[in-house]
Coordinates of C-alpha atoms in Angstrom, one line a residue:
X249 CA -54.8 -52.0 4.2
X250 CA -52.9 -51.9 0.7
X251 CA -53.4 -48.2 0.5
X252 CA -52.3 -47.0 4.1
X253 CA -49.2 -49.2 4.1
X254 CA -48.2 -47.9 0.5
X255 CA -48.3 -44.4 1.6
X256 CA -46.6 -45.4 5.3
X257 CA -44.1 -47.1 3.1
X258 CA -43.1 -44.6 0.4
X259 CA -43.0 -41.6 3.2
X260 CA -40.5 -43.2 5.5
X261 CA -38.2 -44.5 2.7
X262 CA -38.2 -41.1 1.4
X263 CA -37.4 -39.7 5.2
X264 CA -34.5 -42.0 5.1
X265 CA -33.4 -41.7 1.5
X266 CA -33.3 -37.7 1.1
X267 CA -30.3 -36.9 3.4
X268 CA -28.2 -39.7 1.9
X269 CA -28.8 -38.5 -1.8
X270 CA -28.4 -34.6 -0.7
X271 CA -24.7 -35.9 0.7
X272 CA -23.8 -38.1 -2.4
X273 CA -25.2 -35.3 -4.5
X274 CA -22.7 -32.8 -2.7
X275 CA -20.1 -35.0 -2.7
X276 CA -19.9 -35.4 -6.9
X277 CA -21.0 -31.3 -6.9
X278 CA -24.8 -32.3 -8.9
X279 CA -25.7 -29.1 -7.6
X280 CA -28.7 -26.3 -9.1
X281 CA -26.6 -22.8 -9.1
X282 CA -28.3 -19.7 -8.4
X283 CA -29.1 -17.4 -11.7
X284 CA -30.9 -14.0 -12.0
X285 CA -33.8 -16.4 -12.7
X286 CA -34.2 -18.3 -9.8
X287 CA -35.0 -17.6 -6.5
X288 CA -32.8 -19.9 -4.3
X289 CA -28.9 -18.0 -3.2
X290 CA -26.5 -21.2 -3.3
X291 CA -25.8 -24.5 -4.8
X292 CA -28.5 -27.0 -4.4
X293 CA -28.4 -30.5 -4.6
X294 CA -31.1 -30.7 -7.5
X295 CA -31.6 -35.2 -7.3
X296 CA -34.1 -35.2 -4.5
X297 CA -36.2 -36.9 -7.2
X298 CA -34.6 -39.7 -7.0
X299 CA -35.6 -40.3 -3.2
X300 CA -39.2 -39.8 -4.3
X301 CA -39.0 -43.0 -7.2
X302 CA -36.9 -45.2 -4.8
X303 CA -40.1 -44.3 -2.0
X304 CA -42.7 -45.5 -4.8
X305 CA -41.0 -48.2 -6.2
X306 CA -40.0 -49.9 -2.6
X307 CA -43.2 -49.1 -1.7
X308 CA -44.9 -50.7 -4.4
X309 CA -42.4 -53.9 -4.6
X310 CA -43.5 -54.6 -0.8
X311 CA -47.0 -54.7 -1.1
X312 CA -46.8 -56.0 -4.9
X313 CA -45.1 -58.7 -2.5
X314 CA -47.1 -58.8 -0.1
X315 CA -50.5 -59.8 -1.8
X316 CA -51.4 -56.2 -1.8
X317 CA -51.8 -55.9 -5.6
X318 CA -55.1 -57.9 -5.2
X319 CA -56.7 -54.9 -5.5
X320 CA -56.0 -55.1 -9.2
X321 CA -59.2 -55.7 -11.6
X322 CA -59.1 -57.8 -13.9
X323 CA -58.0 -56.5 -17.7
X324 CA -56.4 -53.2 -15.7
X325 CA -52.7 -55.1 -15.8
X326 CA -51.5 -53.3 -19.2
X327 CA -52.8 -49.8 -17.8
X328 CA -50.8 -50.2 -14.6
X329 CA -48.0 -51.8 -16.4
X330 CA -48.1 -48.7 -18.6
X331 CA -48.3 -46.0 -15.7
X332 CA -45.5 -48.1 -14.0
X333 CA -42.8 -48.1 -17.0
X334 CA -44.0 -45.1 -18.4
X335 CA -43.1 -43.1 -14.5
X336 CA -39.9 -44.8 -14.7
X337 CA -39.2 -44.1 -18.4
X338 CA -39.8 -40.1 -17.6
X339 CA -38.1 -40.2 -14.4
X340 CA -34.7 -41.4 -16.2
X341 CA -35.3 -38.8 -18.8
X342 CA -35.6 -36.1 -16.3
X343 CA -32.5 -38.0 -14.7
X344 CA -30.6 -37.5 -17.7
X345 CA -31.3 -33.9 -18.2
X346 CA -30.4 -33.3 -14.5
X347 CA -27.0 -35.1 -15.0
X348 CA -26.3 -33.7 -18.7
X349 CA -28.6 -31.0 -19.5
X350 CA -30.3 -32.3 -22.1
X351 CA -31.8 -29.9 -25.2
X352 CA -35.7 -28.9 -24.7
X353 CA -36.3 -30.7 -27.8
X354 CA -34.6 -34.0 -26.7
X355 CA -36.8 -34.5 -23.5
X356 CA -39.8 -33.5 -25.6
X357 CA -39.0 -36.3 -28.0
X358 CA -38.0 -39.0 -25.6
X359 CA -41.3 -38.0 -23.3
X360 CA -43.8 -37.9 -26.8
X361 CA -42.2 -41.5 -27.2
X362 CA -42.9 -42.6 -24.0
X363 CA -45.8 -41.1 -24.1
X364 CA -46.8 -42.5 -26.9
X365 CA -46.2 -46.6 -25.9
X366 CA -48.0 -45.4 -22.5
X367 CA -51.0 -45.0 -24.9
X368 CA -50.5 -48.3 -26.8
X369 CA -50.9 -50.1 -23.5
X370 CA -53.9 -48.7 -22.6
X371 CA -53.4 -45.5 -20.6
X372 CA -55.8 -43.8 -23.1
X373 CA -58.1 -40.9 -22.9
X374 CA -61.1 -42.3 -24.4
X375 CA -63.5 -39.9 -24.0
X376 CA -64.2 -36.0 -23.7
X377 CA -67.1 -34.0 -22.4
X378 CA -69.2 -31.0 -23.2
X379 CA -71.8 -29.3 -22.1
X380 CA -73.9 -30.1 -25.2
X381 CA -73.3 -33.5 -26.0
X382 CA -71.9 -35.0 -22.5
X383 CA -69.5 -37.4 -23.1
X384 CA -68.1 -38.0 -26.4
X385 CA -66.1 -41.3 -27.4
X386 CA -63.0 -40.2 -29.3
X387 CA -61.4 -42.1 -32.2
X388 CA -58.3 -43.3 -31.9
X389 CA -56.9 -41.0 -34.1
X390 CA -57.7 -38.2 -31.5
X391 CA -56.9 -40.6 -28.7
X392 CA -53.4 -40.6 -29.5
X393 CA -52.5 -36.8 -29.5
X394 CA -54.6 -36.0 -26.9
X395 CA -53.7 -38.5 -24.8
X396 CA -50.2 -37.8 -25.6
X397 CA -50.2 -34.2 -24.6
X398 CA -52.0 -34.8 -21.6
X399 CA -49.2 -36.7 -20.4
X400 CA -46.7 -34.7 -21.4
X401 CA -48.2 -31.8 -20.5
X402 CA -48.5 -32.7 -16.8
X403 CA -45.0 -34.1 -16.2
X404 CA -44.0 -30.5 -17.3
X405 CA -46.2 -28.5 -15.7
X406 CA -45.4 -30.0 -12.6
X407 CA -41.7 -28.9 -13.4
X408 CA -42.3 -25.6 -13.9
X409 CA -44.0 -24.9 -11.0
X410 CA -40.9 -26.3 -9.0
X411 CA -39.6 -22.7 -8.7
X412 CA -39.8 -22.2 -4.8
X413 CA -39.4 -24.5 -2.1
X414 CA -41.8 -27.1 -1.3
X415 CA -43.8 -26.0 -4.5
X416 CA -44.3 -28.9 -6.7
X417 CA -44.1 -31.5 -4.2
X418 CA -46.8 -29.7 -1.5
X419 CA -49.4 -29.0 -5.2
X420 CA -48.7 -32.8 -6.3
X421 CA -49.1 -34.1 -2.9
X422 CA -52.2 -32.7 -2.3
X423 CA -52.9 -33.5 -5.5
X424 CA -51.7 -37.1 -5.2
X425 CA -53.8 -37.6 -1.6
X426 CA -57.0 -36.0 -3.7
X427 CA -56.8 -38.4 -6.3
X428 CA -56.1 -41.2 -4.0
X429 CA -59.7 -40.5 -2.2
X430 CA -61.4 -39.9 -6.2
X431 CA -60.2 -42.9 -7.4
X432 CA -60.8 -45.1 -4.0
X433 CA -64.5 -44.0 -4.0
X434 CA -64.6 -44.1 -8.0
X435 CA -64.0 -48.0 -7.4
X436 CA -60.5 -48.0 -8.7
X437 CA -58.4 -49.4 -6.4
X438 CA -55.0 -50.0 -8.8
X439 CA -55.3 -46.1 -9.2
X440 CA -55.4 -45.1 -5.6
X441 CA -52.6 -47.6 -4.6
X442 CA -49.9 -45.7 -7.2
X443 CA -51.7 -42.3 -5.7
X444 CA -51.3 -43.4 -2.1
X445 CA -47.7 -44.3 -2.7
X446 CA -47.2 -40.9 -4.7
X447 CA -48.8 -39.0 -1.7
X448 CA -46.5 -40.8 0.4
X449 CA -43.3 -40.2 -1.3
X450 CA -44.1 -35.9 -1.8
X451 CA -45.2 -35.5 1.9
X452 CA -42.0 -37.5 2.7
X453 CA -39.9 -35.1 0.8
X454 CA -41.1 -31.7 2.1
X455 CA -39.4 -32.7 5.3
X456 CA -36.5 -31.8 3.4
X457 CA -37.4 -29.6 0.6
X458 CA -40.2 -26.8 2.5
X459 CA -38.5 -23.5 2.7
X460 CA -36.0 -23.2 3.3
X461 CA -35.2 -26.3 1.6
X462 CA -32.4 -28.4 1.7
X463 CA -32.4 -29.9 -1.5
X464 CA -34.3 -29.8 -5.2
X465 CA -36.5 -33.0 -6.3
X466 CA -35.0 -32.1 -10.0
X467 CA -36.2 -32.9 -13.5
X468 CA -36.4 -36.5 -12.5
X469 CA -38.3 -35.9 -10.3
X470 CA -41.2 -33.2 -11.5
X471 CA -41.4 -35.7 -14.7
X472 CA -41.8 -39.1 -12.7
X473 CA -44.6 -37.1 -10.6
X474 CA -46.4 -35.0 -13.3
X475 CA -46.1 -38.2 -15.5
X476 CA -47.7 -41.0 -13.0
X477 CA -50.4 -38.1 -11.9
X478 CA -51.2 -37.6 -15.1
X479 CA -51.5 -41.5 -15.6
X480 CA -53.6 -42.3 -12.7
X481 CA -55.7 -39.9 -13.5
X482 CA -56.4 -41.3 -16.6
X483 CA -56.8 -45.3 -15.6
X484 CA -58.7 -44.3 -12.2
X485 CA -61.2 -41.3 -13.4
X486 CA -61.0 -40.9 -17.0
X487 CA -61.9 -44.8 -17.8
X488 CA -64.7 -44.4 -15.1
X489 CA -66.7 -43.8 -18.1
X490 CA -69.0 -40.9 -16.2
X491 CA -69.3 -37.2 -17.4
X492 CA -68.3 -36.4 -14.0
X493 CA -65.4 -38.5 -13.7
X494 CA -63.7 -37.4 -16.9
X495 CA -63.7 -33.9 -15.6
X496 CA -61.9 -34.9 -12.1
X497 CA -58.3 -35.2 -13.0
X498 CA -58.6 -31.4 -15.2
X499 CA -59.9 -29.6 -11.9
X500 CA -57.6 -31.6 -9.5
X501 CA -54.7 -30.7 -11.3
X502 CA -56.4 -26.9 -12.4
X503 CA -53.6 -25.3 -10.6
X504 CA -50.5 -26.6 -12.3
X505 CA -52.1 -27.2 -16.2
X506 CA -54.2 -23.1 -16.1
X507 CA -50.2 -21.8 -14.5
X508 CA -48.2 -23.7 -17.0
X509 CA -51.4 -22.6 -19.9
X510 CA -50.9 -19.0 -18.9
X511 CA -47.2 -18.7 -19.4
X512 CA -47.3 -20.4 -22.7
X513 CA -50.1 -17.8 -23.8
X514 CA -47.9 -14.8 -22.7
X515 CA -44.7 -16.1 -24.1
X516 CA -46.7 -16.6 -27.5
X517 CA -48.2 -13.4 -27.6
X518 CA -44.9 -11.3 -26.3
X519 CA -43.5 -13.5 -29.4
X520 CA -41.0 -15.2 -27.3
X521 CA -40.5 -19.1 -27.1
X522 CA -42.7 -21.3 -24.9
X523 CA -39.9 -23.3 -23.7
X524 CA -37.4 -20.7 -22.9
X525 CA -37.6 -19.7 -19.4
X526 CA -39.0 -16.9 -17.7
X527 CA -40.0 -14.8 -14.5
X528 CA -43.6 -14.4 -15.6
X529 CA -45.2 -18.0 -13.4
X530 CA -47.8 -17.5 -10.4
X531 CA -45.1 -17.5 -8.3
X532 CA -42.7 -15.4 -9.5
X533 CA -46.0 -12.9 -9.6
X534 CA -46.8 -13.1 -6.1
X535 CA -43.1 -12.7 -5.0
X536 CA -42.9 -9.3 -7.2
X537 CA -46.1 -8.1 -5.5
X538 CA -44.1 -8.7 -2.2
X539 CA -44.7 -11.8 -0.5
X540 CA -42.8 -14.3 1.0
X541 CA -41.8 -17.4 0.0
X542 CA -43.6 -19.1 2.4
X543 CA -46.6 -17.0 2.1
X544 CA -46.2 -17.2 -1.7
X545 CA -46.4 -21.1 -1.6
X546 CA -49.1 -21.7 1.3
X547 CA -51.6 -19.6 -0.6
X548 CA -51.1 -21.9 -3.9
X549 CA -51.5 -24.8 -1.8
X550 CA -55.1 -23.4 -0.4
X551 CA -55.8 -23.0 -4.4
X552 CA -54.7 -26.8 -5.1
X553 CA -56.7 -27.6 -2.1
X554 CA -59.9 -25.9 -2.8
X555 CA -59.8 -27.0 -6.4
X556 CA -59.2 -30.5 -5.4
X557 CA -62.3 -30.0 -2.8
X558 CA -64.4 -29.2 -5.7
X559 CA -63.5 -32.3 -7.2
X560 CA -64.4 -34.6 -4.6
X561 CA -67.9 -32.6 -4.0
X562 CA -69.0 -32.6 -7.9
X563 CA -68.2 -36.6 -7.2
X564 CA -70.5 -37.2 -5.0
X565 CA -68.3 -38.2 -2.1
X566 CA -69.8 -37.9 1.1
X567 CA -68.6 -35.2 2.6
X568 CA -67.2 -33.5 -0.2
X569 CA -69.1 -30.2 0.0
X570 CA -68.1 -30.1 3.6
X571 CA -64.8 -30.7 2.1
X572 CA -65.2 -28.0 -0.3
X573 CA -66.7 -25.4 2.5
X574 CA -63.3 -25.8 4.8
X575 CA -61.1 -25.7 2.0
X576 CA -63.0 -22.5 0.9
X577 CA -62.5 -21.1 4.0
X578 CA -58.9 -22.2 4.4
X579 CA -58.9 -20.1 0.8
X580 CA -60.2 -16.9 2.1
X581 CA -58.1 -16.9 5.1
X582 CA -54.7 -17.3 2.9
X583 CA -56.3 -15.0 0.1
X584 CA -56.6 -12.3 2.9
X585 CA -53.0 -12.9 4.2
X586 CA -51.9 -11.8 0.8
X587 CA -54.4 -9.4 0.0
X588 CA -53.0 -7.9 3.5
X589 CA -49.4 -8.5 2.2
X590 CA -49.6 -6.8 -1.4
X591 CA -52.0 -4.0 -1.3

């Protein structure tokens, strides 16, 4: 199976790449110092991103090479093509930021471009929903931006939840592995092959990156994965063309898009700017009202998890409201734990 071996794939390269890229990374000192902002107390290699795209990449050479890509409908070649250059275009902009620090307004210009060409191959949100109307075909005058922002906004939301180990890559693998199922049972295989491979490479990196963690994934890599989420999500569930479907990708990804919504609504109203950083994310919250990092992370994971259940039961997966029940369950339990921890 396609799907099993790109996952397979992608986690073992990552297993094997990580250490050598913490040790080159040391070596030439491309390290994350500590600050009275962040949380970790020494240098940190920050290029662990770059294990993650070799994982996907090798992953999805071999069973390109392998006949695997067979799964491919026909007509869906630009869409891939466009998830495929546009994750590689925003992993070398995150790349560059993490060698040379790049100005905020720099990597938003080089990600709107990208963004932007993603959308003239055909990774385009075509339609909305609401409650009134149900779907809603969009011209492609609103296309554009929204699309646009959607992918844009992911790849940096995904960063700025990276602020404790094994954040971003525990939310987008589960986030990843939900999507894979979404899209498989949506009937869109091309989708769940890049998601498979995603999963693959995140999982493989906690190994290394789970508290305490031994190195950062980096810009590099929060944009490749917030940028190809985003993207499958829009060719595997968006383009579905159901009311349901269009909704999938906004709840899988609710934690990362209503955190990174949040800060940007404070910051506004304190009359601060939304890109300079703060204390004032989920988890900088739940480590002020005492909690661990460990703690601190598992309990956003049960939250990615349970809003990624509810996706797969509103889909009509089999299963899915069983999957929603346990995952509500596994919420509870965690909730407690920190209830317990705060009060």
């Amino acid at each position: 199976m396609p799907f099993f071996a790109a996952f397979l794939i992608s986690f073992l390269v990552v297993l094997v790449a990580t250490p050598i890229v913490n040790r080159l990374g040391k070596r030439v000192g491309l390290v994350d110092k500590p600050n009275h902002r962040k949380v970790h107390k020494r240098p940190m290699v920050r290029l662990g991103g770059v294990a993650m795209f070799i994982g996907v990449v090798v992953a999805l050479l071999i069973v390109w090479s392998t006949g695997g890509f067979g799964v491919l409908k026909p007509g869906k070649e630009s869409e891939v093509w466009g998830v495929a250059i546009g994750g590689i275009a925003f992993f070398l902009i995150g790349l560059a930021d993490d060698l040379f620090s790049l100005s905020p307004k720099t990597r938003l210009l080089l990600q709107f471009v990208v963004a932007g060409l993603a959308w003239q191959s055909g990774v385009q949100i075509d339609f909305l929903t609401n409650p009134i109307a149900g779907l809603v075909s969009l011209p492609e005058w609103a296309s554009l931006p929204i699309t646009v922002i959607w992918l844009v906004g992911m790849a940096n939301a995904i960063n700025w939840i990276d602020g404790l180990d094994g954040l971003a890559a525990g939310v987008s693998g589960i986030a990843a592995f939900v999507m894979f199922w979404t899209c498989l049972f949506m009937g869109q295989p091309q989708a769940a092959l890049f998601a498979a491979a995603l999963a693959g490479a995140t999982f493989g990196f906690l190994r290394y990156n789970f508290n305490p963690a031994q190195i950062f994934m980096g810009d590099g890599g929060a944009y490749f994965i917030g940028f190809t989420l985003a993207g499958v999500g829009v060719i595997g569930l968006v383009k579905s063309v159901t009311t349901v479907a269009v909704l999938l990708p906004y709840v899988i990804l609710a934690v990362p898009i209503l955190d990174m919504s949040a800060v940007i609504v404070d910051r506004l109203r304190r009359g601060k700017s939304p890109f300079v950083a703060d204390k004032r994310h989920l988890h900088h919250r739940l480590l002020k009202a005492g909690l661990s990092q460990r703690l601190a992370v598992l309990f956003i994971y049960s939250l990615t998890l349970w809003a990624g259940s509810l996706a797969m039961a509103v889909s009509g997966m089999p299963s899915g409201v069983g999957y929603a029940i346990a995952a509500t369950i596994v919420l509870s339990v965690t909730s407690w734990q920190v209830w317990r921890t705060a009060r």
